[in-house]
């Protein structure tokens, strides 16, 4: 992806865009991809980096939603299971099958959860990842050797999908560009333009790098800004009633020794009624999540002490070795863009994860709610609505069978570069051309200098945070190591982006301040 080239295309466009998409998370990029794949002209603007907010802070699961099955929301589960299967088919380099074990400590749990997971299997149909079954105590220990053994009777195993959220998002963005869309990060929308009839017909924006003002005209403007959706809605109507009720989900990242096998743990009910996961992810373990209502959206939400304590306390109940604060490599928080029909009453965990499309008299099309697993279907619905609203020629959606950039059936052949899929060869070529790029940026991080260069050159990474938080996931792997690696990453990026030493130091300072929020206080 070429940012300068994208800005040039925005400047050269004389006709109105068919779709202008505000927001570069999963829903926004998915919408840009869908619309471009149908042959519509598409421009997308994001205020920060792609996936800076919610879309890079998930539990790393592509799943039907066992909790939604418990709630009786069968249509949502069926839709998500179908989308799960479609996504694995389109991005096998990033979406894999992961066995989950539900440990049983009471006599009734095996038959109860065993039956529930059989229903889950049946709802998946041809999109299933594997069959569930009841495990003996010995089989459970074989799959989860570090599980708490006191009172353990056995378990139930079922299958769901695991992925790398921000890597998938970047590949979706690359696919959208390949389909003809124009995507630009660090270009916040500052206002909406309207026709004489009061219809939204474009946006005003600013390129943060140059300070240049941008004005784009469009037949349809899509507000896909997640937890910030109400801000854009108020640009259209200052009196618009809020519809987003953000909820914070926190995860802690631990060393792999806490869960050394290839299976995850699913705890079906915590003290607050949520589902808890302990998931092997790369060389780490991710434990989450919480559901804490927050007052408003933030680009860098911070975990609360009580949320971290909650996760470590529940992890200790199910792991032989009790994890403590000193074991936490990183802790990250994300905000769910929940659409609240109750006016702010009730628990956020009870709010549906189904998506909602809102169209006021001005024609601003807002897509809100939903979850990563169903991003493709959300995008399809948005483009269907937008085509009708904008009077565009109706065209079929091709994304059910559209391979995502990096598609490769055997990514394991690329070792640590497996998440790059087909791009792994290009990253390796950088190392061959300059052997110094094969060096790691930090002894504790499985990230090479070539990955930094590739992020800046081919994936529109513009800051140290872009590389360490989202292109390589280093900040989530080990927050302290990522902070220590920041100067080297800044040096590599400065050479690639033709920046000076002042920029390098500014980048290090800008990264280390928010990165401190991913670390627990010492002692």
XYZ file of C-alpha atoms in Angstrom:
523
model
C 0.000 0.000 0.000
C 1.319 3.409 -1.025
C 0.085 6.304 1.104
C 1.444 9.063 -1.124
C -0.106 7.416 -4.139
C -3.426 7.137 -2.326
C -3.380 10.839 -1.426
C -2.635 11.677 -5.058
C -5.636 9.653 -6.189
C -7.856 11.484 -3.704
C -6.635 14.801 -5.106
C -7.094 13.724 -8.747
C -10.648 12.367 -8.338
C -13.116 14.722 -9.990
C -16.294 12.630 -9.971
C -18.018 11.866 -6.670
C -16.926 8.617 -5.052
C -19.618 5.952 -4.944
C -18.691 5.224 -1.328
C -16.750 7.277 1.185
C -16.034 5.171 4.271
C -15.079 6.797 7.568
C -13.194 4.391 9.824
C -10.424 1.882 9.169
C -11.368 -0.931 11.523
C -12.750 -4.331 10.549
C -16.158 -3.012 9.519
C -14.867 -0.001 7.611
C -12.134 -1.853 5.734
C -14.525 -4.746 5.119
C -17.022 -2.291 3.621
C -14.359 -0.707 1.412
C -13.310 -4.149 0.196
C -16.871 -5.274 -0.526
C -17.775 -2.098 -2.401
C -14.561 -2.063 -4.420
C -14.916 -5.745 -5.267
C -18.344 -4.957 -6.743
C -16.751 -2.308 -8.956
C -17.815 0.795 -7.067
C -15.373 3.649 -6.528
C -14.324 3.775 -2.874
C -12.325 6.075 -0.614
C -11.638 5.270 3.058
C -10.220 7.625 5.688
C -9.097 6.789 9.213
C -8.243 9.247 11.981
C -5.301 7.126 13.131
C -3.865 3.805 11.991
C -5.942 0.962 10.606
C -7.318 -1.008 13.547
C -5.778 1.292 16.162
C -8.918 0.928 18.259
C -11.163 -2.064 18.858
C -10.144 -4.148 15.853
C -6.616 -4.869 17.128
C -7.674 -5.559 20.727
C -9.931 -8.594 20.439
C -9.680 -11.995 22.145
C -8.097 -13.285 18.902
C -11.038 -15.600 18.183
C -13.165 -16.124 15.094
C -16.060 -17.923 16.707
C -19.769 -18.556 16.664
C -20.162 -17.409 20.242
C -20.802 -20.055 22.870
C -22.203 -17.362 25.172
C -24.777 -16.360 22.543
C -25.810 -20.007 22.367
C -26.366 -19.929 26.138
C -28.485 -16.793 25.666
C -30.600 -18.555 23.061
C -29.593 -16.252 20.188
C -29.520 -19.040 17.622
C -29.660 -16.837 14.484
C -26.561 -14.871 15.577
C -24.679 -18.093 16.361
C -25.593 -19.624 12.994
C -24.556 -16.496 11.102
C -21.262 -16.279 12.982
C -20.470 -19.964 12.454
C -21.099 -19.599 8.733
C -18.895 -16.500 8.553
C -16.225 -18.300 10.573
C -16.067 -21.008 7.917
C -16.027 -18.506 5.043
C -13.175 -16.562 6.625
C -11.032 -19.636 7.198
C -11.522 -20.521 3.539
C -10.516 -17.044 2.388
C -7.596 -16.463 4.799
C -6.143 -19.834 5.838
C -2.803 -18.166 6.612
C -4.405 -16.261 9.496
C -7.446 -18.261 10.637
C -6.873 -21.723 12.096
C -8.812 -24.344 13.988
C -8.232 -24.302 17.745
C -9.511 -27.002 20.138
C -11.132 -25.650 23.320
C -11.449 -27.696 26.496
C -14.232 -27.008 28.979
C -12.911 -28.532 32.220
C -15.461 -30.370 34.365
C -15.259 -30.244 38.151
C -18.866 -31.291 38.890
C -20.653 -34.490 37.867
C -23.304 -32.690 35.823
C -20.958 -30.558 33.691
C -19.878 -33.230 31.192
C -23.397 -34.164 30.013
C -24.618 -30.554 30.209
C -21.816 -28.972 28.189
C -21.421 -32.047 26.023
C -24.987 -31.657 24.767
C -24.523 -27.911 24.311
C -21.460 -28.382 22.163
C -23.239 -30.978 20.020
C -25.823 -28.295 19.291
C -22.959 -25.930 18.422
C -21.594 -28.561 15.996
C -25.000 -29.030 14.400
C -25.531 -25.302 13.893
C -22.155 -25.050 12.107
C -23.160 -27.694 9.565
C -20.778 -27.814 6.616
C -18.832 -24.892 8.102
C -17.780 -26.896 11.148
C -14.154 -26.954 12.290
C -14.273 -30.260 14.158
C -16.502 -32.467 16.271
C -16.942 -31.980 19.997
C -16.722 -34.859 22.451
C -16.523 -35.661 26.136
C -13.013 -36.191 27.528
C -11.886 -38.395 30.364
C -9.756 -36.958 33.148
C -6.643 -38.422 31.523
C -7.527 -37.020 28.096
C -8.165 -33.605 29.610
C -4.746 -33.620 31.290
C -3.122 -34.732 28.055
C -4.567 -31.698 26.255
C -4.107 -29.232 29.159
C -1.174 -30.540 31.234
C -1.112 -27.391 33.404
C -4.779 -27.444 34.378
C -5.843 -27.464 38.044
C -6.177 -31.156 38.954
C -7.910 -30.826 42.323
C -11.460 -32.087 41.753
C -11.012 -32.460 37.994
C -13.387 -35.082 36.544
C -12.753 -34.598 32.835
C -13.795 -32.160 30.173
C -15.510 -31.450 26.897
C -13.587 -30.468 23.781
C -15.020 -28.398 20.923
C -13.508 -26.427 18.039
C -13.474 -22.766 17.084
C -11.255 -20.405 15.125
C -8.200 -18.410 16.167
C -6.639 -15.508 14.270
C -4.401 -12.464 14.430
C -6.801 -9.533 14.272
C -4.586 -6.672 13.139
C -2.631 -8.839 10.677
C -5.947 -9.848 9.094
C -7.051 -6.226 8.986
C -3.907 -5.152 7.149
C -4.393 -7.977 4.664
C -8.025 -6.888 4.182
C -6.826 -3.345 3.512
C -4.310 -4.636 0.961
C -7.069 -6.657 -0.709
C -9.308 -3.595 -0.858
C -6.513 -1.626 -2.539
C -5.979 -4.453 -5.021
C -9.695 -4.235 -5.834
C -9.356 -0.516 -6.569
C -10.204 1.177 -3.256
C -8.187 4.142 -1.965
C -7.308 3.904 1.736
C -5.507 6.538 3.801
C -4.622 6.413 7.490
C -3.898 9.453 9.678
C -6.534 11.505 7.867
C -9.322 12.330 10.339
C -12.665 13.510 9.033
C -13.307 16.997 10.423
C -16.766 17.602 9.000
C -19.499 16.526 6.609
C -20.718 18.410 3.558
C -24.362 18.584 2.515
C -26.327 19.322 -0.609
C -28.922 22.069 -0.903
C -31.503 19.446 0.046
C -29.697 18.684 3.306
C -28.297 15.322 2.201
C -24.772 14.317 3.224
C -22.727 14.418 0.022
C -19.115 14.346 1.193
C -16.550 14.879 3.898
C -13.848 17.320 4.915
C -10.663 15.808 6.280
C -7.063 16.639 7.138
C -3.870 14.792 6.287
C -2.053 14.793 9.631
C 1.355 14.335 8.040
C 1.245 17.349 5.725
C -1.496 19.377 7.378
C -3.261 19.561 4.019
C -7.039 19.930 4.013
C -8.998 17.421 1.943
C -12.547 17.586 0.602
C -14.189 14.541 -0.965
C -17.588 14.235 -2.602
C -19.503 10.991 -2.433
C -22.835 9.450 -3.276
C -22.844 7.522 -0.006
C -20.959 8.314 3.195
C -20.580 5.373 5.570
C -19.893 5.963 9.247
C -17.995 2.846 10.366
C -16.113 4.348 13.288
C -17.102 1.848 15.985
C -17.101 3.349 19.467
C -16.681 6.804 17.895
C -19.812 6.484 15.728
C -21.785 9.006 17.774
C -19.118 11.668 17.142
C -19.667 11.390 13.391
C -23.439 11.257 13.849
C -23.261 14.552 15.757
C -21.362 16.123 12.847
C -24.534 15.409 10.869
C -27.001 16.271 13.640
C -25.715 17.947 16.815
C -28.841 16.768 18.633
C -28.485 13.102 17.644
C -29.204 10.845 20.622
C -26.286 8.512 21.431
C -26.667 4.887 20.369
C -23.237 3.529 21.357
C -22.698 2.227 24.870
C -19.009 1.289 25.033
C -17.896 -1.624 27.146
C -14.280 -2.390 27.992
C -12.726 -5.805 27.576
C -9.311 -6.442 29.108
C -6.826 -9.240 28.404
C -3.604 -10.254 30.103
C -0.749 -11.942 28.245
C 1.333 -14.594 30.037
C 4.345 -16.762 29.134
C 3.529 -19.948 27.233
C 4.493 -22.188 30.159
C 1.070 -21.528 31.680
C -0.593 -23.280 28.728
C 2.066 -25.261 26.814
C -0.257 -27.472 24.767
C -2.152 -26.765 21.562
C -5.578 -26.483 23.212
C -7.322 -23.525 24.837
C -9.422 -23.440 28.009
C -12.974 -22.137 28.004
C -14.643 -21.376 31.332
C -18.364 -21.113 30.557
C -19.324 -18.946 33.514
C -17.238 -16.586 35.637
C -18.362 -14.752 38.771
C -19.899 -11.996 36.641
C -21.561 -14.416 34.218
C -19.082 -14.042 31.365
C -17.207 -16.655 29.384
C -13.464 -16.699 30.124
C -10.806 -17.928 27.711
C -7.167 -18.932 28.148
C -5.725 -19.197 24.659
C -2.328 -20.208 23.284
C -1.419 -17.378 20.891
C 1.956 -17.500 19.152
C 4.501 -18.016 21.963
C 2.219 -16.508 24.631
C -1.063 -17.146 26.428
C -3.927 -14.645 26.214
C -6.472 -14.638 29.052
C -9.686 -12.658 28.769
C -11.961 -10.974 28.948
C -13.880 -8.515 31.113
C -17.030 -6.516 30.414
C -16.853 -3.122 32.112
C -19.109 -0.208 31.103
C -17.144 2.991 30.432
C -18.275 6.588 30.143
C -17.030 7.277 26.655
C -14.686 6.220 23.847
C -10.908 6.498 24.043
C -8.273 5.652 21.473
C -5.984 4.212 24.173
C -8.216 2.724 26.897
C -6.435 1.662 30.068
C -7.209 -1.530 32.025
C -8.497 -1.073 35.542
C -6.673 -2.721 38.433
C -9.786 -4.680 39.374
C -10.098 -6.044 35.829
C -6.553 -7.410 35.894
C -7.123 -8.865 39.377
C -10.334 -10.516 38.152
C -8.550 -12.210 35.244
C -5.591 -13.414 37.299
C -7.869 -14.689 40.067
C -9.990 -16.713 37.644
C -6.924 -17.988 35.788
C -5.522 -19.218 39.094
C -8.655 -21.309 39.655
C -8.041 -23.317 36.507
C -4.242 -23.454 36.256
C -1.886 -25.462 38.484
C 0.566 -22.561 38.629
C -1.192 -19.429 39.813
C -0.163 -16.475 37.628
C 0.728 -13.282 39.446
C 1.267 -9.690 38.335
C 4.989 -10.416 37.937
C 4.166 -12.975 35.210
C 2.174 -10.580 33.025
C 4.027 -9.739 29.804
C 1.417 -7.309 28.571
C -2.126 -6.212 29.353
C -4.393 -4.621 26.771
C -7.863 -3.127 26.728
C -10.364 -2.707 23.909
C -13.774 -1.064 23.723
C -16.796 -2.865 22.287
C -19.069 -0.628 20.186
C -22.308 -1.989 21.632
C -25.602 -0.631 20.314
C -27.797 -0.191 23.377
C -31.574 -0.296 22.838
C -32.307 0.086 26.548
C -31.192 3.672 26.996
C -28.316 2.696 29.264
C -30.120 0.259 31.536
C -28.909 -3.247 32.339
C -25.586 -5.063 32.043
C -23.456 -4.552 28.955
C -22.838 -8.307 28.816
C -26.547 -8.760 28.044
C -26.516 -6.409 25.020
C -26.770 -8.201 21.685
C -23.697 -8.325 19.449
C -25.849 -8.090 16.339
C -25.114 -5.169 14.047
C -27.437 -2.272 13.317
C -27.630 0.030 10.292
C -28.939 3.546 10.937
C -30.036 5.948 8.191
C -31.332 9.390 9.253
C -33.063 11.808 6.818
C -29.634 13.195 5.801
C -28.635 9.832 4.348
C -25.518 9.351 6.505
C -25.263 5.575 6.730
C -24.024 4.367 10.143
C -23.082 0.744 10.797
C -22.657 -0.122 14.479
C -22.401 -3.140 16.735
C -21.415 -6.556 15.474
C -18.146 -8.402 16.025
C -15.008 -9.405 14.151
C -16.381 -12.779 13.065
C -19.268 -11.216 11.159
C -17.390 -8.270 9.624
C -17.885 -9.620 6.068
C -21.657 -9.974 6.426
C -21.845 -6.534 8.035
C -19.980 -5.077 5.065
C -22.263 -6.870 2.614
C -25.337 -5.437 4.332
C -23.857 -1.921 4.364
C -23.026 -1.972 0.668
C -26.448 -3.409 -0.204
C -28.118 -0.564 1.709
C -25.728 2.033 0.322
C -26.264 1.018 -3.297
C -30.027 1.473 -2.897
C -29.660 4.728 -0.966
C -27.223 6.188 -3.490
C -29.128 5.071 -6.557
C -26.208 2.916 -7.693
C -26.470 -0.023 -10.055
C -27.140 -3.185 -8.052
C -24.223 -5.605 -8.179
C -23.777 -8.995 -6.453
C -21.434 -9.394 -3.491
C -18.320 -11.437 -4.426
C -16.582 -11.596 -1.039
C -17.832 -15.040 0.039
C -15.205 -16.589 -2.201
C -12.656 -13.794 -2.470
C -9.188 -14.787 -1.284
C -7.649 -12.278 1.096
C -4.169 -10.904 0.437
C -1.517 -13.309 1.684
C -3.701 -16.365 1.018
C -1.670 -19.540 1.401
C -2.819 -23.054 2.237
C 0.399 -24.050 4.043
C 1.679 -20.985 5.927
C 3.465 -23.217 8.435
C 6.183 -23.629 5.817
C 7.279 -20.071 6.550
C 7.992 -20.638 10.236
C 7.844 -17.388 12.248
C 6.664 -15.560 9.125
C 3.597 -17.792 8.761
C 1.149 -14.918 9.452
C 2.450 -13.162 6.351
C 1.296 -16.032 4.160
C 2.306 -15.483 0.557
C 4.113 -12.259 1.532
C 6.611 -14.232 3.626
C 8.752 -14.755 0.528
C 9.059 -10.991 0.006
C 10.029 -10.429 3.654
C 12.646 -13.164 3.370
C 13.953 -11.557 0.176
C 14.655 -8.376 2.143
C 16.819 -10.415 4.519
C 18.718 -11.992 1.645
C 19.370 -8.614 0.081
C 20.540 -7.148 3.411
C 21.543 -9.871 5.918
C 21.417 -7.340 8.749
C 17.642 -7.216 8.363
C 17.464 -10.836 9.549
C 18.468 -9.696 13.056
C 15.847 -9.510 15.767
C 14.898 -6.067 17.021
C 15.067 -7.388 20.608
C 16.237 -10.692 22.135
C 12.794 -11.368 23.665
C 10.779 -10.546 20.552
C 10.345 -12.881 17.543
C 10.422 -9.879 15.216
C 13.116 -9.103 12.674
C 14.277 -5.820 11.203
C 12.939 -6.991 7.836
C 9.418 -7.059 9.260
C 9.807 -3.442 10.333
C 10.968 -2.408 6.879
C 8.180 -4.408 5.234
C 5.588 -2.762 7.452
C 6.737 0.697 6.412
C 7.257 -0.188 2.757
C 4.244 -2.364 1.952
C 1.729 -2.048 4.801
C 1.423 1.744 5.281
C 2.973 1.738 8.765
C 3.761 5.359 9.565
C 4.779 5.262 13.225
C 6.698 3.081 15.653
C 3.382 2.278 17.317
C 1.976 1.039 13.992
C 4.824 -1.465 13.712
C 5.160 -2.608 17.317
C 1.469 -2.682 18.233
C -0.208 -3.861 15.028
C 2.091 -4.942 12.167
C 4.180 -7.263 14.377
C 2.211 -7.531 17.705
C 5.412 -6.953 19.700
C 3.636 -4.664 22.182
C 1.226 -7.467 23.046
C 3.944 -10.104 23.193
C 6.097 -8.232 25.717
C 5.391 -4.575 26.498
C 8.720 -3.950 28.243
C 10.726 -5.461 25.384
C 8.723 -3.463 22.846
C 9.550 -0.222 24.665
C 13.234 -1.156 24.673
C 13.088 -1.950 20.935
C 11.483 1.384 20.025
C 14.747 3.241 19.170
C 15.855 0.515 16.763
C 12.427 0.425 15.110
C 12.475 4.220 14.779
C 15.918 4.065 13.165
C 14.814 1.467 10.634
C 11.606 3.338 9.810
C 13.391 6.676 9.499
C 15.676 5.215 6.850
C 12.720 3.740 4.956
C 10.458 6.807 5.220
C 13.293 9.361 4.817
C 12.851 10.965 8.232
C 15.448 12.763 10.353
C 16.844 12.104 13.834
C 14.356 14.476 15.394
C 11.528 12.346 14.021
C 13.172 9.225 15.471
C 13.300 10.659 18.977
C 9.763 11.993 18.729
C 8.538 8.558 17.677
C 10.266 6.841 20.592
C 8.748 9.309 23.044
C 5.302 9.033 21.451
C 5.417 5.236 21.668
C 6.767 4.799 25.169
C 4.080 6.936 26.818
C 1.073 4.790 25.767
C 3.147 1.591 25.882
C 3.544 2.117 29.620
C -0.191 1.430 29.870
C 0.424 -2.133 28.678
C 2.638 -2.886 31.682
C 1.639 -3.551 35.255
C 3.316 -1.400 37.906
C 6.400 -3.032 39.418
C 5.906 -4.427 42.885
